Each structure stands twice: as structure tokens, then as C-alpha cells.
mmCIF file of C-alpha atoms and ligand atoms in Angstrom:
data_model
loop_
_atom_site.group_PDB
_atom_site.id
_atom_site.type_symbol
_atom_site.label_atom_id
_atom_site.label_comp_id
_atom_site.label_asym_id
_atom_site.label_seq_id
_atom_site.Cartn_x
_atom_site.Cartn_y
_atom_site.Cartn_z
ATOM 1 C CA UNK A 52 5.360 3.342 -17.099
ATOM 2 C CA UNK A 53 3.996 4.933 -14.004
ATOM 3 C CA UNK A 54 2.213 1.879 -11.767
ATOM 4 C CA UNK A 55 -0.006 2.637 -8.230
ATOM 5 C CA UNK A 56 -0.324 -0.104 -5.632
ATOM 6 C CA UNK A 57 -3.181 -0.850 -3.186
ATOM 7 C CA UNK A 58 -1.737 -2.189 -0.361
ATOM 8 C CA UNK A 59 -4.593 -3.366 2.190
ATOM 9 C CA UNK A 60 -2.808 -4.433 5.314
ATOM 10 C CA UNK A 61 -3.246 -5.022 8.630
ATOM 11 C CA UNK A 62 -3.639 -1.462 11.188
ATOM 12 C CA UNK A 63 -1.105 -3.105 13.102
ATOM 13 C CA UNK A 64 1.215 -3.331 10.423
ATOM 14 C CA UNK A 65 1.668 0.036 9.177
ATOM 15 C CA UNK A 66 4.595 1.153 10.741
ATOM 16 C CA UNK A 67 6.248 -1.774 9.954
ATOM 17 C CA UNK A 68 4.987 -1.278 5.684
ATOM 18 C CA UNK A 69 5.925 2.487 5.935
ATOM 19 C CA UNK A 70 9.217 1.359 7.575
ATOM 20 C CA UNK A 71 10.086 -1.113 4.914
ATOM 21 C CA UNK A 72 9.144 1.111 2.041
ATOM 22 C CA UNK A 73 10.898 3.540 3.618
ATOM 23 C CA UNK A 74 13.731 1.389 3.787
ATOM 24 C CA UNK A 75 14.277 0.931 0.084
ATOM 25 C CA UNK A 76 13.576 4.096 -1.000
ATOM 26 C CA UNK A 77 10.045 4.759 -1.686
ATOM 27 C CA UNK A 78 9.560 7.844 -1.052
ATOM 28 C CA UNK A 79 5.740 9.262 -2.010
ATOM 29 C CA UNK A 80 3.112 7.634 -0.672
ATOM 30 C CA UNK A 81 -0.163 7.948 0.838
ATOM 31 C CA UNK A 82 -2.505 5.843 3.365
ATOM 32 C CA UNK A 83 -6.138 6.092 4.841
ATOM 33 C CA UNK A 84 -8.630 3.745 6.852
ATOM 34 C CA UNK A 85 -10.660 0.975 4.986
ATOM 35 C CA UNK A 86 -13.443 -0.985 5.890
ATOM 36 C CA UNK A 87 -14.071 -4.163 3.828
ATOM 37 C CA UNK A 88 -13.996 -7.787 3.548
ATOM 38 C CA UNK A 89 -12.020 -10.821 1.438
ATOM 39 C CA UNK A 90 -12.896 -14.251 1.140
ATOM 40 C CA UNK A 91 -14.045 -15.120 4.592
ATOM 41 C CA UNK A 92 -16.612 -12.128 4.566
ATOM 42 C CA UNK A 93 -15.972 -10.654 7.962
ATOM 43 C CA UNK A 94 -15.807 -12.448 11.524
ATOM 44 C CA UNK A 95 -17.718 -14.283 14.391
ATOM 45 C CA UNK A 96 -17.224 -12.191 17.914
ATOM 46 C CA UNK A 97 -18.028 -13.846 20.896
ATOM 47 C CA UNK A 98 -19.867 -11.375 22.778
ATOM 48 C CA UNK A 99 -22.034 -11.275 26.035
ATOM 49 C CA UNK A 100 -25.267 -11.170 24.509
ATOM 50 C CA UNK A 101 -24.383 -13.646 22.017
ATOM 51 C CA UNK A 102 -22.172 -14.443 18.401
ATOM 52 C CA UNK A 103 -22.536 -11.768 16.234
ATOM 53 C CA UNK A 104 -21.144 -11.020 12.702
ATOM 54 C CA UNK A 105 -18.775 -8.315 12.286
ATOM 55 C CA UNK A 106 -19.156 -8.041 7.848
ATOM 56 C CA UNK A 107 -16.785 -4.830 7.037
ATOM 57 C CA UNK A 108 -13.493 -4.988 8.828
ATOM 58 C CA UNK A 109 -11.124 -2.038 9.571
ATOM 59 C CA UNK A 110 -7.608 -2.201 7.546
ATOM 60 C CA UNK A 111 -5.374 0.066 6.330
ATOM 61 C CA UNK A 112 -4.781 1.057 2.823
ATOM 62 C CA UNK A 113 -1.421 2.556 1.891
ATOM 63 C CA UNK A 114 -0.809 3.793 -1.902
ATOM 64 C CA UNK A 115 1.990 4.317 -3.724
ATOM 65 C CA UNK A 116 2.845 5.508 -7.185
ATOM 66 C CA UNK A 117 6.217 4.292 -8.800
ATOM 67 C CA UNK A 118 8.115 3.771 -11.269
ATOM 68 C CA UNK A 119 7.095 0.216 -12.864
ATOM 69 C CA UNK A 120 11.321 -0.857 -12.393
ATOM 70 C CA UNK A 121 10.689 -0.364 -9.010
ATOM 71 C CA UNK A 122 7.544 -2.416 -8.411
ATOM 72 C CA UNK A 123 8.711 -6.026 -7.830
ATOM 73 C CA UNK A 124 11.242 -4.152 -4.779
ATOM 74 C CA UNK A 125 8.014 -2.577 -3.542
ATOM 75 C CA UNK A 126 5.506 -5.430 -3.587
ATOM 76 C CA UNK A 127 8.404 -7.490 -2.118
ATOM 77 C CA UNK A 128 8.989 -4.737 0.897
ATOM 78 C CA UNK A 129 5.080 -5.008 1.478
ATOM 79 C CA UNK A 130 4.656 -8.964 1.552
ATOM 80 C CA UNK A 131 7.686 -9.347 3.637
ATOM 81 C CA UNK A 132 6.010 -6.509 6.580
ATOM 82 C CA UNK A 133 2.861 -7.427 6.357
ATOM 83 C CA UNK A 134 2.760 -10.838 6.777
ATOM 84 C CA UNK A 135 1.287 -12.648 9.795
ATOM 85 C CA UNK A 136 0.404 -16.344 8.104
ATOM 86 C CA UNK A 137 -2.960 -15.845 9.534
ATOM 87 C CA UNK A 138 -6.179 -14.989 7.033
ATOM 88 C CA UNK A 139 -6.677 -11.281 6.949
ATOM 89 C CA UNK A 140 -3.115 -10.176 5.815
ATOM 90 C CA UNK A 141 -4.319 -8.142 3.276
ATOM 91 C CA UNK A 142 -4.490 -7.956 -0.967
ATOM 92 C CA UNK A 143 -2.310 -5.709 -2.808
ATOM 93 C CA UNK A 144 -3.723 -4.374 -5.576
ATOM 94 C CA UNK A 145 -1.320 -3.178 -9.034
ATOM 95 C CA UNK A 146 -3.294 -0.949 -11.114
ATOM 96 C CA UNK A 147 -1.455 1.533 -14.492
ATOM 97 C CA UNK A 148 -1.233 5.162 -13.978
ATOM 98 C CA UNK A 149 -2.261 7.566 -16.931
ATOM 99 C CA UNK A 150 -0.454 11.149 -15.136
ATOM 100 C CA UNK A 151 1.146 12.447 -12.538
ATOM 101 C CA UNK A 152 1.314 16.155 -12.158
ATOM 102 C CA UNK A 153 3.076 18.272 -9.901
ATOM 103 C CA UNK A 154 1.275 21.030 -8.570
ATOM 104 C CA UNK A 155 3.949 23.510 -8.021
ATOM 105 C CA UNK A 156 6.552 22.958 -11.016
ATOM 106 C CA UNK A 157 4.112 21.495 -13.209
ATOM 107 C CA UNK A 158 6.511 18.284 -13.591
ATOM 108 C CA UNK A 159 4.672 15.600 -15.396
ATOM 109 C CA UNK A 160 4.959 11.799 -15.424
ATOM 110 C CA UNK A 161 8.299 10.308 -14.882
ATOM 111 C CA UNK A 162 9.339 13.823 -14.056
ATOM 112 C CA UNK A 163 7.259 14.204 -11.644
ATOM 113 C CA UNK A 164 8.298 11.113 -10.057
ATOM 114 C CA UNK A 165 11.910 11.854 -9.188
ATOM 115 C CA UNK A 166 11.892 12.313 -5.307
ATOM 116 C CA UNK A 167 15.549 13.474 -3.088
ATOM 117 C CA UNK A 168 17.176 10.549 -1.993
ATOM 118 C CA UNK A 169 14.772 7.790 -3.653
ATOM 119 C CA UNK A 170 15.237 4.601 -4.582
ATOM 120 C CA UNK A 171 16.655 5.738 -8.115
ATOM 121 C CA UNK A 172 18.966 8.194 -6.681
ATOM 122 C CA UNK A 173 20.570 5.621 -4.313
ATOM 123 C CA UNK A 174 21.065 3.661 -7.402
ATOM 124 C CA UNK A 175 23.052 5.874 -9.468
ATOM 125 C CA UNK A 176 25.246 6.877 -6.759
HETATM 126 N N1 ATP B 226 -11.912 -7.884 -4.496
HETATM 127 C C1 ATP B 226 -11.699 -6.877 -3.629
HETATM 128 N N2 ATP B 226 -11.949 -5.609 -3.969
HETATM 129 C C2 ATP B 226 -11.739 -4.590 -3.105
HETATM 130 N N3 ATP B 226 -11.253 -4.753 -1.882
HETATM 131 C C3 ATP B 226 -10.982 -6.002 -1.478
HETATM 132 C C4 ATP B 226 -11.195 -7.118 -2.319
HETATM 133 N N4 ATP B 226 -10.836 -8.236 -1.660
HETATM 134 C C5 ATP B 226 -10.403 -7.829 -0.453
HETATM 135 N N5 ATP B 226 -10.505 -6.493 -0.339
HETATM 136 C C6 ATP B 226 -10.093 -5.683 0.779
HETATM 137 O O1 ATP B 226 -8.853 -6.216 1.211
HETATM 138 C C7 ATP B 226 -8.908 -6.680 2.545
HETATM 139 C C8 ATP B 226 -8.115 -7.970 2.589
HETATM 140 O O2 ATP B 226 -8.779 -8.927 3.302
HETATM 141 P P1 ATP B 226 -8.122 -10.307 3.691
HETATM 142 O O3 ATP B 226 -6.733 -10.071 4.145
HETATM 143 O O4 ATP B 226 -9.044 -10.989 4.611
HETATM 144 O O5 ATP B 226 -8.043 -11.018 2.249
HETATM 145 P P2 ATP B 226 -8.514 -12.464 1.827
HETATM 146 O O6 ATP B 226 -8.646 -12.415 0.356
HETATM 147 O O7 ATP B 226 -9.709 -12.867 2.625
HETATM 148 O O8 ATP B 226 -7.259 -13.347 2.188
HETATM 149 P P3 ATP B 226 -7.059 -14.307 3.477
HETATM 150 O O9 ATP B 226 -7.629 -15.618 3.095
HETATM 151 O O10 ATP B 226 -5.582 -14.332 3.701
HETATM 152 O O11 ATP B 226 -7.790 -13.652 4.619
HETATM 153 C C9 ATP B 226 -10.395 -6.762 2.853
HETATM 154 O O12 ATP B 226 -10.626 -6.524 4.207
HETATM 155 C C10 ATP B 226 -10.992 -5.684 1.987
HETATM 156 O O13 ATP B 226 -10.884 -4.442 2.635
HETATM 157 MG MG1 MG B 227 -9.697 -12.834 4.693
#
């Protein structure tokens, strides 16, 4: 089973996420800038002409589509680099994965998922 996570981090955070990842093996991935909000819908800046609300917040979101036996090792990577303690971490969301093709071979699903060096080539060696 082919899984994708939605990892919403901090923008200060992703080299240390792409590092860890990185680190065990994940190979694929891809990121882009967010702007949203969790529960404490945005922040209070202290500004010269006043407070004002700041509702959509930048973060980063980094994907990744895996192998579901190497999901827990991934999410684990993620909570481990992103973490501050402080609200505004991030969510990570897990979602299922219907295909994956390969442009240029064609490769399909688990197939297409074999990457040079990956976390499941480490393992077998
Ligand atoms: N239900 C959701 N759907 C889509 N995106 C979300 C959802 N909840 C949060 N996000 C996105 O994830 C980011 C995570 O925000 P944040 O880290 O503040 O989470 P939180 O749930 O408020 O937790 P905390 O209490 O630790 O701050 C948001 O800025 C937003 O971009
Ligand atoms: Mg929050």
C-alpha cells in the first residue's frame, strides 16, 4: 500500500525535515509554501499603529509518497525535526495513494517506488 504524508512544518525547519528524511532513506519527495491556520487561528502582532491579526500564516508543506512499511520511520523522522514545544509546530497529514506512475519507464505502484540507495535498499544489504 502506497501512503502520502502532509507534513506542515515550520519554514525554519525544513532543512532540518529534509535532513532527517534524508537521513533514513526517503528518498522522493516534494515541498511548497502554505498559508493557513490550526487551532489558534492566526496571531496578534504588535505593531506601531496598533495590534493587528495576522489569520493565514506562512509554513511549509513537504510531501512524500512511501511505502506504508516505511511510514511509522517517516512520521517519526518528521516529529523528532520539527518540533519546537511551542504552538505552531505543524500537523502531518496521512492520506492512501491510488497510483504512482513513472513518466519515463512507465513503472507503476510499488514499482515505481523503488528509488537508488532508499530506505529499502539499505535494508536488504
Ligand atoms: N484541518 C486542517 N486542514 C488543512 N490544513 C490545516 C488544518 N489544520 C492545520 N492546518 C495547516 O497546518 C498548519 C499547522 O498549524 P499549527 O502548527 O498551528 O497547528 P495547531 O493544530 O494549531 O497546533 P498547535 O496547537 O501546536 O499550534 C496550519 O498553519 C495550517 O496551514
Ligand atoms: Mg496552532
Amino acid at each position: 500500500m502506497l501512503k502520502k504524508i502532509e507534513a506542515i512544518i515550520r519554514e525554519d525547519k525544513v532543512n532540518d525535515v529534509r535532513e532527517a528524511l534524508t537521513d533514513i532513506g526517503i528518498v522522493g519527495m516534494n515541498m511548497f509554501e502554505v498559508r493557513g491556520h490550526g487551532r489558534q487561528g492566526g496571531v496578534q502582532l504588535v505593531g506601531r499603529a496598533g495590534t493587528y491579526q495576522v489569520n493565514m500564516l506562512p509554513k511549509i508543506q513537504i510531501n512524500v509518497v512511501l511505502n506504508d512499511r516505511n511510514l511509522d520511520a517517516a512520521i517519526e523522522a518528521i516529529l523528532k525535526s520539527a518540533y519546537t514545544g511551542e504552538t505552531g509546530d505543524g500537523i502531518i497529514f496521512v492520506t492512501p495513494v491510488e497510483e504512482v506512475i513513472r513518466v519515463r519507464t512507465r513503472e507503476r505502484g510499488q514499482d515505481a517506488m523503488i528509488y537508488p540507495g532508499d530506505i529499502d535498499s539499505r535494508k536488504k544489504s
